[in-house]
CSV table of C-alpha atoms and ligand atoms in Angstrom, one decimal:
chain,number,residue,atom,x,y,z
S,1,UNK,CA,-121.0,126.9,-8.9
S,2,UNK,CA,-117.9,125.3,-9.9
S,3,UNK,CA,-114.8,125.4,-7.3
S,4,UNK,CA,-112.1,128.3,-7.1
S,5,UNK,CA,-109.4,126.2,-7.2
S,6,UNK,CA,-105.2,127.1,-6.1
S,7,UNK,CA,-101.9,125.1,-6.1
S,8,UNK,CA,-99.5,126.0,-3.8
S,9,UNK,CA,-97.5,125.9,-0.3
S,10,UNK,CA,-99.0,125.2,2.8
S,11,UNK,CA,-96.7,126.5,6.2
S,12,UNK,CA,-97.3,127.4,9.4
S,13,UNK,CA,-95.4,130.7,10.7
S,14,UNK,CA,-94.0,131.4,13.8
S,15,UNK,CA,-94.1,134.9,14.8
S,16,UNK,CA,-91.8,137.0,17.5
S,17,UNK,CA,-93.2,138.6,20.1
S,18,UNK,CA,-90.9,141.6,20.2
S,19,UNK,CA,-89.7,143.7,17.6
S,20,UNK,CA,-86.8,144.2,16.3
S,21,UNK,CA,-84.3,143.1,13.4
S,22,UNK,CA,-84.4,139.1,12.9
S,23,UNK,CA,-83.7,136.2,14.7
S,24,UNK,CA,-79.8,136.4,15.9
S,25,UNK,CA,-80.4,135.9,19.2
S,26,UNK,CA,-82.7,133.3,21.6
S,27,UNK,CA,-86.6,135.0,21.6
S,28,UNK,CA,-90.6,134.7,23.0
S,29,UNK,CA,-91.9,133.4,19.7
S,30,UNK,CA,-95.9,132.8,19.0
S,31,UNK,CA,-97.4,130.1,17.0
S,32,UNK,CA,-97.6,128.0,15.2
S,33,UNK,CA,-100.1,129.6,12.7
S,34,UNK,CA,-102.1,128.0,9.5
S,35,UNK,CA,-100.3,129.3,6.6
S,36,UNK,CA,-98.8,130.0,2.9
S,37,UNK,CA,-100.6,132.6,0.7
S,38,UNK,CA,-102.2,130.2,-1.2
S,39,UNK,CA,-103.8,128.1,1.9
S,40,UNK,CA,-105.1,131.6,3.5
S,41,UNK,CA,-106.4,132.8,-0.1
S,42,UNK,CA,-108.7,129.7,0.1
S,43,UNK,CA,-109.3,129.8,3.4
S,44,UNK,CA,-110.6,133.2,2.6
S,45,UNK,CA,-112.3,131.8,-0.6
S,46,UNK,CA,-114.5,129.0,1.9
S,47,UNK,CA,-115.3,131.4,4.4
S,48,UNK,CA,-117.0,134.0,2.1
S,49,UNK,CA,-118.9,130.8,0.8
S,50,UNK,CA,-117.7,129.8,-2.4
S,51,UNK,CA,-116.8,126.3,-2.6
S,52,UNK,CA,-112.8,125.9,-2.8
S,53,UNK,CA,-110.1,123.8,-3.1
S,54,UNK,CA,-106.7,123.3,-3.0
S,55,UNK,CA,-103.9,121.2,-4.5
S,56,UNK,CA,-100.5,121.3,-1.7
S,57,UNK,CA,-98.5,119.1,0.1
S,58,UNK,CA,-97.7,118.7,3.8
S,59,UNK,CA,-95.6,116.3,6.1
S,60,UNK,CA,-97.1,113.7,8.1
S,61,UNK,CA,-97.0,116.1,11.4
S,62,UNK,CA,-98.9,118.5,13.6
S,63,UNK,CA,-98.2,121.4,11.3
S,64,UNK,CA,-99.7,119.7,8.4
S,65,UNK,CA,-102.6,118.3,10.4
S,66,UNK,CA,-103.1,121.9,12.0
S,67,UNK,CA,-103.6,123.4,8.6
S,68,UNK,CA,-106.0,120.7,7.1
S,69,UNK,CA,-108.2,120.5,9.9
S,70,UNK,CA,-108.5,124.6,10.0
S,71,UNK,CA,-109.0,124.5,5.8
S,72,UNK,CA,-111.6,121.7,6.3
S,73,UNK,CA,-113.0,123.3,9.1
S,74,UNK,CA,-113.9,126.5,6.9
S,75,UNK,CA,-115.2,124.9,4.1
S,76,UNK,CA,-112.3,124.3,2.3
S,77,UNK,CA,-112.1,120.6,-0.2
S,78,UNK,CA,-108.9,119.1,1.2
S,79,UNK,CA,-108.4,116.3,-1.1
S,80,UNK,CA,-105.9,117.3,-2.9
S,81,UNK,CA,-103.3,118.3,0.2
S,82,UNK,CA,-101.0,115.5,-0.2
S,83,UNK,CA,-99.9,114.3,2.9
S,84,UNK,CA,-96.0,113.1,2.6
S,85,UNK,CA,-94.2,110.6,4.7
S,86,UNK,CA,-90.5,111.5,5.5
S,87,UNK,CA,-90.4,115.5,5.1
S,88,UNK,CA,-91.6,118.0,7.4
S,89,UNK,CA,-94.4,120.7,6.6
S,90,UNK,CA,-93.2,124.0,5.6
S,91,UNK,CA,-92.3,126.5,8.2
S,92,UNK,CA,-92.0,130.8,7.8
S,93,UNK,CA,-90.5,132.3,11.1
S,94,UNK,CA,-91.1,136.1,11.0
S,95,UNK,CA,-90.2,138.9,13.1
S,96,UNK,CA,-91.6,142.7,12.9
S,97,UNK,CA,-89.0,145.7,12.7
S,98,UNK,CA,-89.7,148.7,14.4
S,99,UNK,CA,-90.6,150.6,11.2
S,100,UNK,CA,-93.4,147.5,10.3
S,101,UNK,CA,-91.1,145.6,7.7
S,102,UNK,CA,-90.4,142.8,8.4
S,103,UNK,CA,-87.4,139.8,8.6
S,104,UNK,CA,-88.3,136.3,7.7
S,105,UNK,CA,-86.6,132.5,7.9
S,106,UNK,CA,-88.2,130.0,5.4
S,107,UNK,CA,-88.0,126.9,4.9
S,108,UNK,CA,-90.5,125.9,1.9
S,109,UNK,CA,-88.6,124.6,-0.8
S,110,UNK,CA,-87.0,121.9,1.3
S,111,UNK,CA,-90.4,121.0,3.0
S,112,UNK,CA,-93.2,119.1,2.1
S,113,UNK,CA,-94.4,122.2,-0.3
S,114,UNK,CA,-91.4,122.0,-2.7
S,115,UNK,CA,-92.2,118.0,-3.4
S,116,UNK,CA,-95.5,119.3,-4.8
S,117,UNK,CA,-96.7,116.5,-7.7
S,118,UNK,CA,-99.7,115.7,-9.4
S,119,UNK,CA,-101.5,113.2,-7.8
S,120,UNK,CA,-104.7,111.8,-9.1
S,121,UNK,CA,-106.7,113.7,-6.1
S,122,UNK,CA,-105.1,117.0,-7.7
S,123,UNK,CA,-105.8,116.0,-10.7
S,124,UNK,CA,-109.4,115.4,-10.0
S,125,UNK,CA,-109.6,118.9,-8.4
S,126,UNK,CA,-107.8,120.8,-11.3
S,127,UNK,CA,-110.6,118.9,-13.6
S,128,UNK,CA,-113.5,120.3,-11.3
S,129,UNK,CA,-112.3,123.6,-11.3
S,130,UNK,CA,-114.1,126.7,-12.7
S,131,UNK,CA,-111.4,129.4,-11.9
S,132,UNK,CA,-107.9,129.0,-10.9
S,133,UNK,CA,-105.9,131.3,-8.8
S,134,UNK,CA,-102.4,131.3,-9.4
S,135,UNK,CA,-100.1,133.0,-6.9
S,136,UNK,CA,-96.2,134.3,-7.5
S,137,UNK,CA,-95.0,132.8,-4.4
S,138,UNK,CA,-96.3,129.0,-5.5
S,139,UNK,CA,-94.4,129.6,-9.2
S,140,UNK,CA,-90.9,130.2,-7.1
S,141,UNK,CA,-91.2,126.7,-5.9
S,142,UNK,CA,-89.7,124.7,-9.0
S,143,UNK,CA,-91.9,121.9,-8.3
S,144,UNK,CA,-95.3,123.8,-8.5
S,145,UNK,CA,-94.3,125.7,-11.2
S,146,UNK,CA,-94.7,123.0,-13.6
S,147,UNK,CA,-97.8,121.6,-12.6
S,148,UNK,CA,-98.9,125.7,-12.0
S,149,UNK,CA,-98.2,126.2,-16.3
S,150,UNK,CA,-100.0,122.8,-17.0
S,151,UNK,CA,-103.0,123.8,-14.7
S,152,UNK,CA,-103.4,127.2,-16.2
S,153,UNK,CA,-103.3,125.7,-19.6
S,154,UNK,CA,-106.1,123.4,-19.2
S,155,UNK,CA,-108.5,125.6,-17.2
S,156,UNK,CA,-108.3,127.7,-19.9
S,157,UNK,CA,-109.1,125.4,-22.6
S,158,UNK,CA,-112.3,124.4,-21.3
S,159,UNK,CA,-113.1,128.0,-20.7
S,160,UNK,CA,-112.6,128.3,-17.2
S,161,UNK,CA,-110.9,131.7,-16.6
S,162,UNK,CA,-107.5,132.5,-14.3
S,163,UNK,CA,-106.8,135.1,-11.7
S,164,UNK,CA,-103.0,136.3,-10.9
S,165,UNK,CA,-101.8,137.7,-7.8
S,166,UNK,CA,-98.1,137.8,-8.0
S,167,UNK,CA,-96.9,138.4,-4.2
S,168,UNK,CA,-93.5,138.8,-5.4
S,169,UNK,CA,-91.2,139.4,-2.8
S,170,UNK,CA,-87.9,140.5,-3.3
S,171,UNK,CA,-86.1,137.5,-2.6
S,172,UNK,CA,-87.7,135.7,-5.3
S,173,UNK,CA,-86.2,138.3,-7.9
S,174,UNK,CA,-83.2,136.7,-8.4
S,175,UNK,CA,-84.4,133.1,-9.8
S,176,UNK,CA,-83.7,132.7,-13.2
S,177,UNK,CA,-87.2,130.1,-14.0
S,178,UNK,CA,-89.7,133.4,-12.8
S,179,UNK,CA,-89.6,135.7,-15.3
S,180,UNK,CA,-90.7,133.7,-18.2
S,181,UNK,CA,-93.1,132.1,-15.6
S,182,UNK,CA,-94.1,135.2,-14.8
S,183,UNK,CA,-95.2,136.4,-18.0
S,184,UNK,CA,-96.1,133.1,-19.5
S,185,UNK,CA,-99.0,133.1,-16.8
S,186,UNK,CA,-99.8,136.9,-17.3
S,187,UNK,CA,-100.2,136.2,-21.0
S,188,UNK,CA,-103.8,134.5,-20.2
S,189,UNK,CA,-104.5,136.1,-17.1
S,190,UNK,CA,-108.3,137.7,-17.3
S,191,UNK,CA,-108.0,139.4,-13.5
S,192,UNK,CA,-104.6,140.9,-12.3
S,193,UNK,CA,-104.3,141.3,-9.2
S,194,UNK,CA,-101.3,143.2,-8.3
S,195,UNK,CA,-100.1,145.6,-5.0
S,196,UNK,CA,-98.4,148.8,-5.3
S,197,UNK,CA,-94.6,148.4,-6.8
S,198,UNK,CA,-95.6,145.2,-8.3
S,199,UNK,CA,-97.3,146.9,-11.3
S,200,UNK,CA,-94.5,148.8,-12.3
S,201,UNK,CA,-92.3,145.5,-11.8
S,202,UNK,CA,-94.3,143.7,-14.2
S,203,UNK,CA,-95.0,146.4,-16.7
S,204,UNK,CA,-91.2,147.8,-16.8
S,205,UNK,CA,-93.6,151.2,-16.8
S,206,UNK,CA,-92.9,153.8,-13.7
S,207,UNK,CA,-96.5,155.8,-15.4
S,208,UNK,CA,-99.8,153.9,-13.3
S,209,UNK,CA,-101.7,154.4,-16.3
S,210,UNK,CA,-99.7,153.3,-19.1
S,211,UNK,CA,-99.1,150.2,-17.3
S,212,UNK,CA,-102.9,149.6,-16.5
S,213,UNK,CA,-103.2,150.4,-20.8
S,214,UNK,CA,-100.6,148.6,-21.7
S,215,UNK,CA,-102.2,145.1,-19.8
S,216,UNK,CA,-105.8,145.8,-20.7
S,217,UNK,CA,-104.6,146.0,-24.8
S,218,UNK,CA,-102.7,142.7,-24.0
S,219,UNK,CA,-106.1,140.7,-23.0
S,220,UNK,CA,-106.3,140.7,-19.5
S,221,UNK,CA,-110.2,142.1,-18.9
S,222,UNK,CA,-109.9,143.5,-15.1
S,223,UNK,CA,-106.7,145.0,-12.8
S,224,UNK,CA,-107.6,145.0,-9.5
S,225,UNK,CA,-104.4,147.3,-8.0
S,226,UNK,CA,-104.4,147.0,-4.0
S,227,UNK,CA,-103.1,150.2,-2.4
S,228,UNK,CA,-102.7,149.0,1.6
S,229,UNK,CA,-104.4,151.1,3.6
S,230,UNK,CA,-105.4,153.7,1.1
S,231,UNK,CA,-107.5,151.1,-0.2
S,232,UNK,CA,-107.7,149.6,-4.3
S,233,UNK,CA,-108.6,151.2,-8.0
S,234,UNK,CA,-110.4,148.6,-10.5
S,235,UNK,CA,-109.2,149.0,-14.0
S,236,UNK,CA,-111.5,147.4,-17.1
S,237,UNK,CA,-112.1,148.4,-20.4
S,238,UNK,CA,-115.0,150.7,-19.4
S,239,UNK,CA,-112.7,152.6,-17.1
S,240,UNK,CA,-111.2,153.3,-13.5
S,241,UNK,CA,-113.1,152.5,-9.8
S,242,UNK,CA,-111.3,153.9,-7.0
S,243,UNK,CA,-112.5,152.5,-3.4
S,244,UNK,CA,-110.7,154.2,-0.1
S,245,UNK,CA,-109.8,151.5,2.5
S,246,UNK,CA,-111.1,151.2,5.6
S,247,UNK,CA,-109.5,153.0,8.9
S,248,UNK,CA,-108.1,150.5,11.1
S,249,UNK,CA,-105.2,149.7,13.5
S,250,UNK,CA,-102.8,147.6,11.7
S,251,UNK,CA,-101.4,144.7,14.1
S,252,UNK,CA,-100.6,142.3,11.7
S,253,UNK,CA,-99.7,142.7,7.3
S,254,UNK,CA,-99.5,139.2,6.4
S,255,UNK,CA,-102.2,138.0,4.6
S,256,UNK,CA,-104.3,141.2,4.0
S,257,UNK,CA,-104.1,140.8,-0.4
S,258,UNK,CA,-104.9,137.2,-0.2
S,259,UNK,CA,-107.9,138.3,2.0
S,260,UNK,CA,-108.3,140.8,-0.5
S,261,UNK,CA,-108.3,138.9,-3.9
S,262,UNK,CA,-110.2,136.1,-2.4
S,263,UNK,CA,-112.5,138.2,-1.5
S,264,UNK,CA,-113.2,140.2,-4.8
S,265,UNK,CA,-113.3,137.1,-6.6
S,266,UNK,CA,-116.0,135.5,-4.7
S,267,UNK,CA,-118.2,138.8,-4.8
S,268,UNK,CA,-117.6,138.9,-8.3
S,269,UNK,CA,-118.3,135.3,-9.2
S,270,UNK,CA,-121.9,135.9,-7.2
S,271,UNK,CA,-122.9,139.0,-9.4
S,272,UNK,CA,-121.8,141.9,-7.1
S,273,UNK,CA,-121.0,145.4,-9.0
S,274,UNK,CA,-117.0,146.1,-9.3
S,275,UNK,CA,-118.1,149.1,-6.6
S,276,UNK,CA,-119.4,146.5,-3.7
S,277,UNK,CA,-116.7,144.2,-4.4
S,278,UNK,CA,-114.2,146.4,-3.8
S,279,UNK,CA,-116.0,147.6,-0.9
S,280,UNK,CA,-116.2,143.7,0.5
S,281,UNK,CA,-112.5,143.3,-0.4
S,282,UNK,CA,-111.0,146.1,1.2
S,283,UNK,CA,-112.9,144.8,4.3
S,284,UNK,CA,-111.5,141.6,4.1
S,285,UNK,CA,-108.3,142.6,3.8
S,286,UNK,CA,-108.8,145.9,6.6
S,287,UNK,CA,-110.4,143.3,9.1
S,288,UNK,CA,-107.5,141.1,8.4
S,289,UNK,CA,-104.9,143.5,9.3
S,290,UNK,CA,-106.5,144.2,12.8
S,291,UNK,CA,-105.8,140.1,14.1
S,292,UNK,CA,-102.9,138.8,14.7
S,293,UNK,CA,-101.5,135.1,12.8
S,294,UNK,CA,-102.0,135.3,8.9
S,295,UNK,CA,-104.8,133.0,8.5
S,296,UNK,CA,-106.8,134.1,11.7
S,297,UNK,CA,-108.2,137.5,10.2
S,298,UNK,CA,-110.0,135.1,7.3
S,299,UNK,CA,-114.1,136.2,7.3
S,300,UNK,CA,-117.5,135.5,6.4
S,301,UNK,CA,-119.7,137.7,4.4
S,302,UNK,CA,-121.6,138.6,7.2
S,303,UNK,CA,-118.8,139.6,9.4
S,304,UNK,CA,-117.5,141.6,6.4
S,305,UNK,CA,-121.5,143.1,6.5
S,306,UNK,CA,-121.1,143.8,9.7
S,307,UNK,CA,-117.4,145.5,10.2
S,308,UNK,CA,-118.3,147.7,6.9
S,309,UNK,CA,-121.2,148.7,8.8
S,310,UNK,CA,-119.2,149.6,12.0
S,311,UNK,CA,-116.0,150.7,10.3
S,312,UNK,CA,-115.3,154.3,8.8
S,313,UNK,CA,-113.4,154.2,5.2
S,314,UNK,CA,-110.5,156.5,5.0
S,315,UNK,CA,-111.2,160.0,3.1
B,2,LIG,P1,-100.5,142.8,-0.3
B,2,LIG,O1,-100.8,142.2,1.1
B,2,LIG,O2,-100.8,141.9,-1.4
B,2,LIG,O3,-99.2,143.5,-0.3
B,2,LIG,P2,-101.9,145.3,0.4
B,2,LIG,O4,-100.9,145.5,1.4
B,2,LIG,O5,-102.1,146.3,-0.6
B,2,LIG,O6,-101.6,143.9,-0.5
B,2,LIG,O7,-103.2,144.9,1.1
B,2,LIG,C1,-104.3,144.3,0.4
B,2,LIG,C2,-105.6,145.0,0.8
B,2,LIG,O8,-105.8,144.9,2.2
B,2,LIG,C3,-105.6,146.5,0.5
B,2,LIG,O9,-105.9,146.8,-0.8
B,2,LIG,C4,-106.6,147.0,1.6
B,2,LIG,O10,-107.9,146.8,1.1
B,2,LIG,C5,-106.4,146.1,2.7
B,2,LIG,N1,-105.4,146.6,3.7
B,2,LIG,C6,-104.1,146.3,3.8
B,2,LIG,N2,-103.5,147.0,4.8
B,2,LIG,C7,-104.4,147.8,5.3
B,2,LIG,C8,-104.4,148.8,6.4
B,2,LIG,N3,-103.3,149.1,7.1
B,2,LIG,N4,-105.6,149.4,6.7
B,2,LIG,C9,-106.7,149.1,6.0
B,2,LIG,N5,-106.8,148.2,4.9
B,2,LIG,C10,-105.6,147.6,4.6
């Protein structure tokens, strides 16, 4: 099988141990953490034993070396992580509120993440590639979006096919190069993979189901929507799957829909029904949830067997 293939930042995070708002005042933090949505989505990818790869950049520190010895530990190809002298990996400090949102401090674009270029490893990669995963939070970084258009555009020229998971958060809304980055990569997207608000973000539609119409008639072939803990609905041209998420304790959010889509992809790339895949994906991301640090939560298809065995869906 050809790799599943994704460009995009690499961080660590750095978490607070209390609640509360932000990080105004001195505090117990814990970390540092492998991280970046893309970097956990192919961690996720390895670990349900597809073969994976990655096309980032880190500095020449122990951040960067944390997160390619954990990627390369799971199985993940980590040719293609440049490693830059002179700038410092990427780093996301995040602390919970008491209601479960939560307050970050990034610094990506000024790391090694946001000097993203293609390298002839990458290039290599991107040519080896079967599927590529592009994510929202990697097009927000002006140097990845670029090389994220160009990527999308050959993989789909020699019929290699694209998934799209925009993780949009709502400081990214205000930069003037996503929209039309947005939709130019929707316009050949064949699986959407989208979370709650973001479907109505995308579609300008408040209806679920004229939305879902509206992107099946424009080509995209499945819509995977994730619902949190309720779980996800499939939408393809033979109709609607609904699968109720699994009843767990949530510790930690971060990196339950990269869990997720990595997850459904794999399943589906190794002939599972849209049903089991769903089922296997709203493990991943369910078992994620319960552990805390973004990447730590990642699992193989056995401990997915194993947890859907043991774990109760929600009714
Ligand atoms: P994102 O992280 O992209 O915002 P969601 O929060 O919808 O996406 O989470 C992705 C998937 O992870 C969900 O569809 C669900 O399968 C699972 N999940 C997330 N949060 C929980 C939770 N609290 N309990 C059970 N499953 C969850």
């Amino acid at each position: 099988t050809e790799p599943i293939v994704t460009i995009g930042e690499i961080l660590v995070e750095i978490m607070a141990e209390t609640r509360g708002n932000g990080f105004r005042e001195p505090q117990a933090l814990i970390g540092p953490f492998p991280s970046g949505a893309p970097a956990i989505f192919i961690d996720q990818v390895a670990k349900a034993g597809h073969p994976a790869a990655i096309v980032s950049a880190v500095g020449d520190d122990d951040f960067g070396a944390l997160n390619i010895d954990r990627l390369r530990a799971d199985g993940v190809d980590v040719s293609a992580i440049a490693v830059l002298p002179g700038i410092a990996t990427g780093s996301a400090f995040v602390r919970y509120r008491e209601d479960g949102s939560r307050d970050f401090v990034f610094n990506i674009r000024h790391s090694a993440s946001g000097q993203l270029s293609l390298t002839p490893e990458a290039e290599r990669v991107l040519e080896g590639a079967g599927h590529l995963h592009v994510m929202g939070s990697a097009l927000s970084i002006p140097a990845t979006l670029g090389l994220t258009l160009d990527a999308v555009k050959s993989i789909k020229a020699r019929g290699g096919t694209v998934s799209f998971d925009p993780n949009i958060r709502k400081e990214m809304l205000g930069d003037k190069q996503m929209g039309p980055a947005l939709r130019a990569v929707l316009a050949v997207t064949d699986i959407f993979l989208p979370s709650g608000e973001e479907l109505a973000l995308f579609t300008g539609e408040d209806d679920e189901a004229t939305g879902i119409g509206r992107l099946l008639q424009g080509g995209i072939s499945e819509i995977v929507l994730k619902r949190g803990a309720a779980g996800a609905s499939h939408f393809d041209a033979q109709g609607r799957t609904d699968m109720a998420g699994f009843a767990v304790e949530e510790i930690d959010p971060t990196g339950a829909g990269d869990c997720f889509g990595a997850c459904y992809l794999v399943c589906r790339r190794l002939g599972m029904n849209v049903p089991d895949a769903l089922r296997y994906a709203n493990a991943a991301g369910a078992r994620n949830v319960t552990i805390k640090g973004p990447m730590e939560g990642t699992s193989s298809l056995s401990e997915l067997e194993a947890f859907i065995a043991s774990t109760p869906q929600r009714s």
